[in-house]
Coordinates of C-alpha atoms in Angstrom, one line a residue:
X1 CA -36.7 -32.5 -42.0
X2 CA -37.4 -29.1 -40.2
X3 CA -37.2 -30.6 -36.9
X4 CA -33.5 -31.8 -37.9
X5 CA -32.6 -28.3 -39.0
X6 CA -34.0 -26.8 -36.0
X7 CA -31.5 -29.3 -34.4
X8 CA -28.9 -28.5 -36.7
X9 CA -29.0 -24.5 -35.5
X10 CA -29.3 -25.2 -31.9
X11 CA -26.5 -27.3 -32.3
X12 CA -24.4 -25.0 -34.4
X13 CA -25.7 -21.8 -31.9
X14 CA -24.5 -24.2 -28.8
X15 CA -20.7 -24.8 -30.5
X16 CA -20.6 -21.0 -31.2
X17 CA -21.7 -19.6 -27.9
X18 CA -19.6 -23.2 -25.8
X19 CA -16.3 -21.7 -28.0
X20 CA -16.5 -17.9 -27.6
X21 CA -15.7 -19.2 -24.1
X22 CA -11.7 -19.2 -24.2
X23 CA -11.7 -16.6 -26.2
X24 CA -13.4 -14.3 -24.2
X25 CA -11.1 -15.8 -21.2
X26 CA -8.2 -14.8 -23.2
X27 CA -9.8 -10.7 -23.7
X28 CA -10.3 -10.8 -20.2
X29 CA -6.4 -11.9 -19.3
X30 CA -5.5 -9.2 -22.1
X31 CA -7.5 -6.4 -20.3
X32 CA -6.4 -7.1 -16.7
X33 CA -2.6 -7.7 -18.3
X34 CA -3.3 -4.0 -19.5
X35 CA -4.9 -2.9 -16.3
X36 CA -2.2 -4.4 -14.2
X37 CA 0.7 -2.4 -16.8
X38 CA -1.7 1.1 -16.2
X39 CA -1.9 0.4 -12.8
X40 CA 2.1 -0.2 -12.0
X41 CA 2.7 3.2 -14.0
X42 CA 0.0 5.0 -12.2
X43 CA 2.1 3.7 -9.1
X44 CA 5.5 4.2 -10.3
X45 CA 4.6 7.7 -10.8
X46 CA 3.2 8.0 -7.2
X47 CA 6.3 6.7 -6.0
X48 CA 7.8 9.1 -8.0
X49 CA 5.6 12.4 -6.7
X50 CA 6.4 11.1 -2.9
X51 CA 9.8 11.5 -3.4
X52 CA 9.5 14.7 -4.3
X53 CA 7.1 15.7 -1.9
X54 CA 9.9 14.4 0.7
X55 CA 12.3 16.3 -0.9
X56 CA 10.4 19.2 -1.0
X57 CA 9.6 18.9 3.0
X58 CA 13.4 18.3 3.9
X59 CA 14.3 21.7 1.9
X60 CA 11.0 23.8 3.6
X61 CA 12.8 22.3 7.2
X62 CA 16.0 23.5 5.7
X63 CA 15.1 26.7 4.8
X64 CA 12.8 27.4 8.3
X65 CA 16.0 26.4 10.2
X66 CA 18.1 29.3 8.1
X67 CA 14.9 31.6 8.5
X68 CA 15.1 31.5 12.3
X69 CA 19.1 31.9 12.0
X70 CA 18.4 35.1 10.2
X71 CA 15.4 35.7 12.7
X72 CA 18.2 35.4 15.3
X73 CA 20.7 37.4 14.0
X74 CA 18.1 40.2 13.2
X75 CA 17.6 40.5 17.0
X76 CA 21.2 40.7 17.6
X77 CA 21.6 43.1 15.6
X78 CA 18.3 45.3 17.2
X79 CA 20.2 44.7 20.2
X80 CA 23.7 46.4 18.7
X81 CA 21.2 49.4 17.5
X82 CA 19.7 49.9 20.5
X83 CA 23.0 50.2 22.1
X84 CA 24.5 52.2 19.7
X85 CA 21.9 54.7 20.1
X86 CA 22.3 54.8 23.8
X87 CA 25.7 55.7 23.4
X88 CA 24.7 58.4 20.8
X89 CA 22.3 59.8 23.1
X90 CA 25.4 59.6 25.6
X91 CA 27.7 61.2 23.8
X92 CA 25.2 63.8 22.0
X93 CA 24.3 64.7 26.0
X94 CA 28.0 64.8 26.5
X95 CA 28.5 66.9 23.3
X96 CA 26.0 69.7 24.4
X97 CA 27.8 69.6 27.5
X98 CA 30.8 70.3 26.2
X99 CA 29.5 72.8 24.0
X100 CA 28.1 74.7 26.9
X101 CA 31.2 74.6 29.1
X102 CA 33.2 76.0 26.0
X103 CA 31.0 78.7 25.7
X104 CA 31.2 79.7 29.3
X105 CA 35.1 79.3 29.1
X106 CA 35.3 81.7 25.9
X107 CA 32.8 83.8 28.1
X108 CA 35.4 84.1 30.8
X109 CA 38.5 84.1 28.5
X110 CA 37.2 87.3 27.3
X111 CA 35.9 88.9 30.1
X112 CA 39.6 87.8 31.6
X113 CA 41.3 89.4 29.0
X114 CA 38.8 92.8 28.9
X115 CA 39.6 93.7 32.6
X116 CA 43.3 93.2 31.7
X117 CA 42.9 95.3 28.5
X118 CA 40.9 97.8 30.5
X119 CA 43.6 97.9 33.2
X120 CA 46.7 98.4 30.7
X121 CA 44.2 101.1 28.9
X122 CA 43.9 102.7 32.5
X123 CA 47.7 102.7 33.0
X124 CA 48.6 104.2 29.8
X125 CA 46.0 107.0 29.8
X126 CA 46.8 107.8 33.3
X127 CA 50.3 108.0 32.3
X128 CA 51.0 110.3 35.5
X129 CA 52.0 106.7 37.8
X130 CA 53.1 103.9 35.8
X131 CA 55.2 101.3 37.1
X132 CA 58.0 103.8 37.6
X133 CA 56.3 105.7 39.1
X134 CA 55.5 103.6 41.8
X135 CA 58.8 102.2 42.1
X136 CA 60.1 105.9 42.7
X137 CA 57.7 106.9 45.1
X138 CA 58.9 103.5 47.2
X139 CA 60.1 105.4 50.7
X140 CA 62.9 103.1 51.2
X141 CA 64.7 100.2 50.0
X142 CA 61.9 97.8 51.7
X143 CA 59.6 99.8 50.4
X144 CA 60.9 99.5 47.1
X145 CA 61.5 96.3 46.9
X146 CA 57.5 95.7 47.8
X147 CA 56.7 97.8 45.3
X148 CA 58.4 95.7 42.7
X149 CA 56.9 92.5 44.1
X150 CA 53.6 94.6 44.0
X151 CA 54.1 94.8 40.3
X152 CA 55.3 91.8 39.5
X153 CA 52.7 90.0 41.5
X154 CA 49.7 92.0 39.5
X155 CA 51.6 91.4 36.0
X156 CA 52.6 87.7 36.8
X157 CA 48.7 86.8 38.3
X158 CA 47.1 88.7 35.0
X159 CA 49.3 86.5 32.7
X160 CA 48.3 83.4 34.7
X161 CA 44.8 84.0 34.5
X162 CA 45.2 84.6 31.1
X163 CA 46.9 81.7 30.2
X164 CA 44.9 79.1 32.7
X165 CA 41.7 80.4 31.1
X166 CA 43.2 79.7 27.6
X167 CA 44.7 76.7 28.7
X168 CA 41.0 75.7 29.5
X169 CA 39.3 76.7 26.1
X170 CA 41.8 74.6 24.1
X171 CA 41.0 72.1 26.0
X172 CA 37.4 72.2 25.9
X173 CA 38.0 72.4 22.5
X174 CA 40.1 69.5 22.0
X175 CA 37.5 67.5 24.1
X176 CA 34.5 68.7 21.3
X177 CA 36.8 67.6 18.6
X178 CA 37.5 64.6 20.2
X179 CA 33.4 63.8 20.8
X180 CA 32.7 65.0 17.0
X181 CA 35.1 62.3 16.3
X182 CA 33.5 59.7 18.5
X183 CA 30.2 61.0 17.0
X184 CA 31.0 60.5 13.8
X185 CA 32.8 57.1 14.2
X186 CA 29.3 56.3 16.4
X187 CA 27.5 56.9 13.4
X188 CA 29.1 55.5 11.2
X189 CA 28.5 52.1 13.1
X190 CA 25.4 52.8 13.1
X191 CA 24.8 52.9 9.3
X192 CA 27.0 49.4 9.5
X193 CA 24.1 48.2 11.9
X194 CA 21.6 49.5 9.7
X195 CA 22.9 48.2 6.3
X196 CA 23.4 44.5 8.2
X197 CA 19.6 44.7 9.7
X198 CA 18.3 45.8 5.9
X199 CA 20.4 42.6 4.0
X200 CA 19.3 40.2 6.4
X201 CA 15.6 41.2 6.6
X202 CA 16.1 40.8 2.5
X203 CA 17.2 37.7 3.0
X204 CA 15.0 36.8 5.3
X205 CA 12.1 37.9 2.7
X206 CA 13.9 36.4 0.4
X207 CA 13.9 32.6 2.1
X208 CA 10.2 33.4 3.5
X209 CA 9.1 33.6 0.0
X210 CA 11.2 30.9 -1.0
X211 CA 9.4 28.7 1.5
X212 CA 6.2 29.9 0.7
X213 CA 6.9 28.2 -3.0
X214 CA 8.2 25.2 -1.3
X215 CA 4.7 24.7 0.4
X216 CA 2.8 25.8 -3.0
X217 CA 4.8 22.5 -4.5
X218 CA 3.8 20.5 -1.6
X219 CA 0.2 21.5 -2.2
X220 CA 0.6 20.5 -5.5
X221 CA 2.5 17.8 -5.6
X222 CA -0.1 16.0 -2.7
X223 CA -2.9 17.0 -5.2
X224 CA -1.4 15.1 -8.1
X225 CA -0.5 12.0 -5.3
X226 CA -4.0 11.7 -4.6
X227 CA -5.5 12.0 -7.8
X228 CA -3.4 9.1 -8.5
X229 CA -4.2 7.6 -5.7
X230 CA -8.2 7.5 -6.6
X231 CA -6.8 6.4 -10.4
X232 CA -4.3 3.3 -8.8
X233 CA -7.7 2.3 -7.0
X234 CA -9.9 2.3 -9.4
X235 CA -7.9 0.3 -11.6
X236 CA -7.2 -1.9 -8.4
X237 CA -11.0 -2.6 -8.2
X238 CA -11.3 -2.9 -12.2
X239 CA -8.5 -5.8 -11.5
X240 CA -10.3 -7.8 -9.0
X241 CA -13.7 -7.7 -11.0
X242 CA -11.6 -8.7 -14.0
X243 CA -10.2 -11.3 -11.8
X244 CA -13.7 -12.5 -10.8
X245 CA -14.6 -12.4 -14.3
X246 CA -11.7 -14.5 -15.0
X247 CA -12.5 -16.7 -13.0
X248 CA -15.8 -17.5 -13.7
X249 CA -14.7 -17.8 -17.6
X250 CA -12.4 -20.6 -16.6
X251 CA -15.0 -22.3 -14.5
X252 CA -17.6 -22.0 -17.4
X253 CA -14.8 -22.6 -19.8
X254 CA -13.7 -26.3 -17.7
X255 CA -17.9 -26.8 -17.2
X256 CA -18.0 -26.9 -20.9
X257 CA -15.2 -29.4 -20.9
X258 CA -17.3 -31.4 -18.6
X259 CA -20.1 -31.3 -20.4
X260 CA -18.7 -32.1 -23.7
X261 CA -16.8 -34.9 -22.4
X262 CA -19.9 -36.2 -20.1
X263 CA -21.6 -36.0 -24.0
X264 CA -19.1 -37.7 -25.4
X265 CA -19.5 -40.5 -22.7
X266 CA -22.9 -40.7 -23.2
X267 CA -22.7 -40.9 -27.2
X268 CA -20.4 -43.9 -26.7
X269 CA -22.5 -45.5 -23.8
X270 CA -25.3 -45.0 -26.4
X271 CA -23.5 -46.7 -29.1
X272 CA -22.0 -49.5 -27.6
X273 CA -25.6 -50.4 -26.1
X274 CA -27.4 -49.7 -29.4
X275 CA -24.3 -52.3 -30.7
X276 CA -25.4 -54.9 -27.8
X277 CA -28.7 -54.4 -27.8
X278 CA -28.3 -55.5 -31.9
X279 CA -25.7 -58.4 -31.1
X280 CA -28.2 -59.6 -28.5
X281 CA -30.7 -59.2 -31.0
X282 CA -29.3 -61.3 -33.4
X283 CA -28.5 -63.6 -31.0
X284 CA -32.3 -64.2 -29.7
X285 CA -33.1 -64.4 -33.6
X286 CA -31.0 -67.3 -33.9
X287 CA -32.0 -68.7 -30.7
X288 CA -36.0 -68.4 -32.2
X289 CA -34.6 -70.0 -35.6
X290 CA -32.8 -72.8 -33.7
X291 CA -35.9 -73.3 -31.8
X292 CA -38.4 -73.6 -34.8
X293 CA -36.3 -76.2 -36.3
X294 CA -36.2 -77.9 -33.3
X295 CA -40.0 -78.1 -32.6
X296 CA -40.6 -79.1 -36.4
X297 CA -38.0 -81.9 -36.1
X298 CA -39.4 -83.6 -33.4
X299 CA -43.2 -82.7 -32.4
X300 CA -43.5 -86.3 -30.0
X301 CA -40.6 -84.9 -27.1
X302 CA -42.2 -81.6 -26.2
X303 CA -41.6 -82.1 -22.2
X304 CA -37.8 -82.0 -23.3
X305 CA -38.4 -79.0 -25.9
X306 CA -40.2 -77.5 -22.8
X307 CA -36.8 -77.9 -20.7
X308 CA -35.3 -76.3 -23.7
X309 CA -37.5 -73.2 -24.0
X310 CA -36.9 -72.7 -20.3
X311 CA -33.0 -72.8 -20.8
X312 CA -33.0 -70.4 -23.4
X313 CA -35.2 -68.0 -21.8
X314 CA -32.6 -68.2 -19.5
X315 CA -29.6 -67.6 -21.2
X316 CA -31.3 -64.3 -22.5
X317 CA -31.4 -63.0 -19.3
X318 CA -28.0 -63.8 -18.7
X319 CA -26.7 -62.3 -21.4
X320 CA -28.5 -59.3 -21.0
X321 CA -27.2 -58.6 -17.7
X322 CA -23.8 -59.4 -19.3
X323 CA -24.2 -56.4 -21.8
X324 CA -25.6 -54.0 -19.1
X325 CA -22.6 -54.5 -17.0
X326 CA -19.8 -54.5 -20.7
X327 CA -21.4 -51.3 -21.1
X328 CA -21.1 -49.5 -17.7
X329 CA -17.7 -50.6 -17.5
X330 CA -16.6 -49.7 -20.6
X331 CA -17.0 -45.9 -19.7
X332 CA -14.8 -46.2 -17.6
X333 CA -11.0 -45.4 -17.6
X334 CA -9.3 -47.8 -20.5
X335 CA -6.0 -48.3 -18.0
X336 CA -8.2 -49.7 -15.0
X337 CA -7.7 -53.3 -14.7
X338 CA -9.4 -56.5 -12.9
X339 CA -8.8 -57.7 -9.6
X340 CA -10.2 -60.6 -7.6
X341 CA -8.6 -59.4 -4.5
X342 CA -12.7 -60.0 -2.5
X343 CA -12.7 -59.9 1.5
X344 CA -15.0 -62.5 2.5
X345 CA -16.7 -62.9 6.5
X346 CA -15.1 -59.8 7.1
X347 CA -16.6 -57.2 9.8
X348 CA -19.9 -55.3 9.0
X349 CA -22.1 -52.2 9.9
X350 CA -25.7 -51.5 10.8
X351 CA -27.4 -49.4 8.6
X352 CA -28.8 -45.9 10.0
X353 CA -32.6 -45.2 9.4
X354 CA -33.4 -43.9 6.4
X355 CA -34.3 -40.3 5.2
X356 CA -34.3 -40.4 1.4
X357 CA -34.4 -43.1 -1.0
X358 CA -30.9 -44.4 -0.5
X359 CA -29.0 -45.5 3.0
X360 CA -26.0 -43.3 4.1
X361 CA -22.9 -45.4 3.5
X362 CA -20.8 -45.2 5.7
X363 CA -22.9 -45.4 9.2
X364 CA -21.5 -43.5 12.1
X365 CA -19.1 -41.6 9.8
X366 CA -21.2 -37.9 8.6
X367 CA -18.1 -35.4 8.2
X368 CA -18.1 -34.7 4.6
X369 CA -14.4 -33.3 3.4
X370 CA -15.3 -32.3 -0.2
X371 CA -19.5 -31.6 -1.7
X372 CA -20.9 -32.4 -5.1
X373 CA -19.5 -29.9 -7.9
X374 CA -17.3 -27.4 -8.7
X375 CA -13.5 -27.5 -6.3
X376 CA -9.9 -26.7 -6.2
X377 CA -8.6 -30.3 -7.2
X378 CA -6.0 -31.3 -3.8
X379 CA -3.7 -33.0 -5.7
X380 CA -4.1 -31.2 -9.4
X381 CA -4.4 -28.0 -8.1
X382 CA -7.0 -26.6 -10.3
X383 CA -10.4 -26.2 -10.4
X384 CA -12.4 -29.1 -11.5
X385 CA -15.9 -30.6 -11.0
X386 CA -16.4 -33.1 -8.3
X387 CA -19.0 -36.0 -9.2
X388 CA -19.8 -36.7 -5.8
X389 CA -19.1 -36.5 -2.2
X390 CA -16.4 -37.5 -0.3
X391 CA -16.5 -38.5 3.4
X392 CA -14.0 -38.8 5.8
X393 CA -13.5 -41.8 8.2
X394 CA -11.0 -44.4 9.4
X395 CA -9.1 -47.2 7.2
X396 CA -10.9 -50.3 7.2
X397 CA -14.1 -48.8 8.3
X398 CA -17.2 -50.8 6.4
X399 CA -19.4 -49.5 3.8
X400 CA -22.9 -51.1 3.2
X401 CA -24.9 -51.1 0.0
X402 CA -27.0 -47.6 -0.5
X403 CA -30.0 -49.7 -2.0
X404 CA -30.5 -53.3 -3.1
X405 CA -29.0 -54.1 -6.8
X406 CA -26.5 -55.8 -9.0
X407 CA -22.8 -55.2 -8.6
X408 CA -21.5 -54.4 -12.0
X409 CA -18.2 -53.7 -11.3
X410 CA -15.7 -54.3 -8.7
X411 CA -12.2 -53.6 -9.7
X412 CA -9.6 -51.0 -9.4
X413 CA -10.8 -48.2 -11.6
X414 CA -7.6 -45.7 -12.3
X415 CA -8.1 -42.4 -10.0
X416 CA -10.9 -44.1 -8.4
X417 CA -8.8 -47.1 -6.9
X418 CA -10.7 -49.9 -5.6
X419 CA -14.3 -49.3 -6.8
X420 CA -17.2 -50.8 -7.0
X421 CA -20.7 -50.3 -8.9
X422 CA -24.0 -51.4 -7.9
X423 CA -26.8 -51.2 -10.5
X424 CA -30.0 -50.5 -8.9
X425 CA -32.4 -50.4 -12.3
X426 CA -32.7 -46.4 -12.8
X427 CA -29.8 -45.5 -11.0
X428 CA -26.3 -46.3 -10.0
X429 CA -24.0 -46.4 -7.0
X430 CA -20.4 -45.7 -7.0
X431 CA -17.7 -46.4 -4.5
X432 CA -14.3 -45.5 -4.8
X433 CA -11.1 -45.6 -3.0
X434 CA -11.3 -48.6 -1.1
X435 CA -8.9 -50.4 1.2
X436 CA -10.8 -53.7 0.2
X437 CA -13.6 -55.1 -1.7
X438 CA -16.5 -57.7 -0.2
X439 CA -18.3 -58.0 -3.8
X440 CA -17.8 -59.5 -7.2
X441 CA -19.7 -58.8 -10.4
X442 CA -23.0 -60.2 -11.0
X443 CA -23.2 -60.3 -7.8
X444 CA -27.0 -59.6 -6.3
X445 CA -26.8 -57.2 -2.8
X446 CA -29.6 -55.9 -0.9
X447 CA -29.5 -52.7 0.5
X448 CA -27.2 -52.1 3.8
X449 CA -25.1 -55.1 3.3
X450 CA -21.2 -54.4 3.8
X451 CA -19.8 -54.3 0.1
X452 CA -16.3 -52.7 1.0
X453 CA -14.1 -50.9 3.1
X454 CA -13.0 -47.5 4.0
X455 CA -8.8 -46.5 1.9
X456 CA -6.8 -44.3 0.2
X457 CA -6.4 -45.9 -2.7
X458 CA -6.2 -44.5 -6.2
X459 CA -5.9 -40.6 -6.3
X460 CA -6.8 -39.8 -2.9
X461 CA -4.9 -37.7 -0.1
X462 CA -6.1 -40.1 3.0
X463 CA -8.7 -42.4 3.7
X464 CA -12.0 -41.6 2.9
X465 CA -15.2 -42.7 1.0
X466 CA -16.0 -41.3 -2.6
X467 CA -19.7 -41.8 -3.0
X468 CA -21.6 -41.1 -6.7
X469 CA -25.5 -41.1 -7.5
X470 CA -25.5 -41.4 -11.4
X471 CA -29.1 -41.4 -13.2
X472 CA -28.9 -42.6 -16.7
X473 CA -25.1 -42.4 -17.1
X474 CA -25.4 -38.2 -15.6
X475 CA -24.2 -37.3 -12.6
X476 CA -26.9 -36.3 -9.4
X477 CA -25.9 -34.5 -6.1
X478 CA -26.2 -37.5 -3.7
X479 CA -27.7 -35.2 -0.6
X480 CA -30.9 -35.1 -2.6
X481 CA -30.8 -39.2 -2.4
X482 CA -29.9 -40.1 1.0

């Protein structure tokens, strides 16, 4: 009693722990479905911060190619300055020289007109010989007449030095007015220069600083990018770990499928021989019943009731054999169906020596396509267990016996196409996908003897053996048998 509840939990525990499976598949395709939403943000918004770091460098080369414009124009205009002041100094040389010569002309001008003040002065105080004077003390007519010219010479060349040296002041002084013009106007241009060199070293500081916050964005913006950056690859790398995880869910997830439904194949192999072995029990009682009446019926033929005994013995075994071989075939698929299609005297290989307890079968042929267990399925496209090996060789190439038995099947056997069985007492031997059978059922082989030959028939891509080791109905790796 507690050995069946014992049984009961471990059962119950094996069901619990065999169907958390899909569901923890399921979390796991939820959390990556998650991941892979975080992770498309995380880049949209990368994508996002690029852009504007783009946009941010086009406007920092915008704004360097206006800066050395300005730059540009600020030496141009140094240029016009320094010119400018040349002609100030120029003209302020100019000026001074103008001043000077105006000076020396007023100088003159009135040292001109003090002699000629001084002589009128003279004239008048003397009073005794003024012009007439002269004129009347003239000799002659000639002498006269000299006299006037005299006077009119003197008067005429005092006037004209008077006048030429005022003539020359106003014109040294027009000359200073013109050059305080031309120094005003000169600085006037100047201060234009001056004004246009301040506004564009303003503006120049003014797109220098702007720049300078360009590049602080930059900074900041290639921060952000690569702190997303070490987020988008984290949750890259939490994706393919999810993705491993995944996948080995759904492999333990289809290796419970397996297991259940190699469990399930067992518990009906079980049955149906536990229902044969009581038919043939049954049978063998009534044989034994048949048999006592016989012997009392008739005690004086006991050579024929010998023959009997011998007969029946017999048709035990027979029918044993016959049960053995209803119940291997009845795990397998219920659409495969009979076929007497046998080659007989057909061509035949030598065995290779042996290194295990079985023959390789398929001599000369070694190049194994698909391994015992777990594969992506070529034609379903999923993973799915592989129950033995497959080996690759030419159509119509013979395959001998692995070890001496009974054939218990040879038929076409749904995915397996041609196939055939060979009982061997604690193990079996399966061949599938043959081209052609040599066997029947029943039928005794010893080991190495050609049974069939290389196809592609059934569910199979191109010709090849599939070759199974099966040990009590389960499954065995066939490299640990040959």
């Amino acid at each position: 009693m507690k050995m069946n509840h014992r049984k009961q939990l471990s059962a119950a525990l094996a069901i619990l722990m065999l169907s958390s499976q899909p569901a923890l598949a399921a979390n796991l395709e939820a959390e990556k479905s998650e991941a892979v939403q975080k992770r498309n943000a995380v880049q949209s918004q990368m994508s996002g911060t690029q852009s504007k770091i783009s946009a941010a460098r086009g406007q920092v080369a915008n704004v360097e190619a206006e800066i050395r414009a300005i730059d540009n124009q600020i030496t141009a205009v140094n240029i016009k300055i320094d010119r400018l002041n040349g002609e100030m100094q120029k003209l302020q040389a100019e000026i001074q020289q103008t001043k000077a010569e105006l000076e020396a002309a007023k100088q003159e001008l009135a040292e001109k007109k003090d002699v000629y003040a001084k002589r009128l002065r003279a004239m008048y105080i003397a009073n005794d010989r003024g012009y007439i004077d002269i004129l009347l003390d003239s000799a002659d007519a000639e002498s006269l007449i000299g006299n006037v010219r005299m006077i009119r010479a003197i008067a005429v060349n005092d006037r004209q030095l008077v006048e030429e040296i005022t003539e020359k002041v106003n014109q040294i002084q027009e000359k200073q007015e013109q050059l305080a013009r031309e120094e005003k106007e000169l600085q006037a241009k100047q201060e234009q220069v001056r004004v246009e060199r301040s506004n564009l070293e303003a503006a120049n500081a003014q797109k220098t600083s702007y720049m300078n916050s360009l590049m602080g964005n930059i900074s900041a913006y290639e921060a952000q990018y690569d702190e997303m950056l070490r987020e988008s690859n984290a949750i890259e790398s939490k994706i393919k770990n999810l993705d491993i995880s995944i996948q080995k869910a759904k492999e333990e997830e289809a290796a419970r499928i397996a297991r259940e439904k190699e469990q399930a194949r067992r518990a009906q192999l079980e049955k149906e021989r536990a229902q044969a072995q009581a038919q043939q029990a049954e049978k063998e009682a009534a044989s034994a019943k048949k048999k006592s009446t016989s012997i009392s019926a008739s005690t004086s033929t006991s050579s024929t009731t010998s023959g009997s005994n011998v007969t029946s013995s017999g048709s035990s075994s027979s029918s044993s054999a016959s049960s053995v071989q209803s119940s291997i075939s009845s795990s397998s698929s219920s659409n495969d169906y009979s076929s007497e299609d046998i080659v007989e005297n057909g061509a035949s290989a030598t065995p290779e020596a042996k290194t295990g307890e079985f023959y390789w079968p398929l001599p000369g042929s070694h190049h194994i396509t698909s391994p015992f267990g777990y594969r992506r399925h070529p034609i379903l496209g999923y993973s799915k267990f592989h129950a033995g090996l497959d080996i690759s060789a030419p159509s119509g190439t013979p395959i001998i016996a692995a070890g001496s038995g009974t054939v218990i099947a040879s038929r076409v056997m749904g995915g397996y196409g041609n196939c055939v069985m060979i009982d061997h007492g604690s193990k079996v031997t399966v061949y599938g996908h043959m081209s052609a059978r040599a066997v029947s059922p029943g039928q005794t082989v010893s080991a190495g003897q050609t049974i069939g030959y290389v196809g592609s028939t059934g569910m199979s891509t191109g010709p090849h053996l599939h070759f199974e080791v099966r040990v009590n109905g389960a499954v065995q790796n066939p490299l640990n048998y040959l």
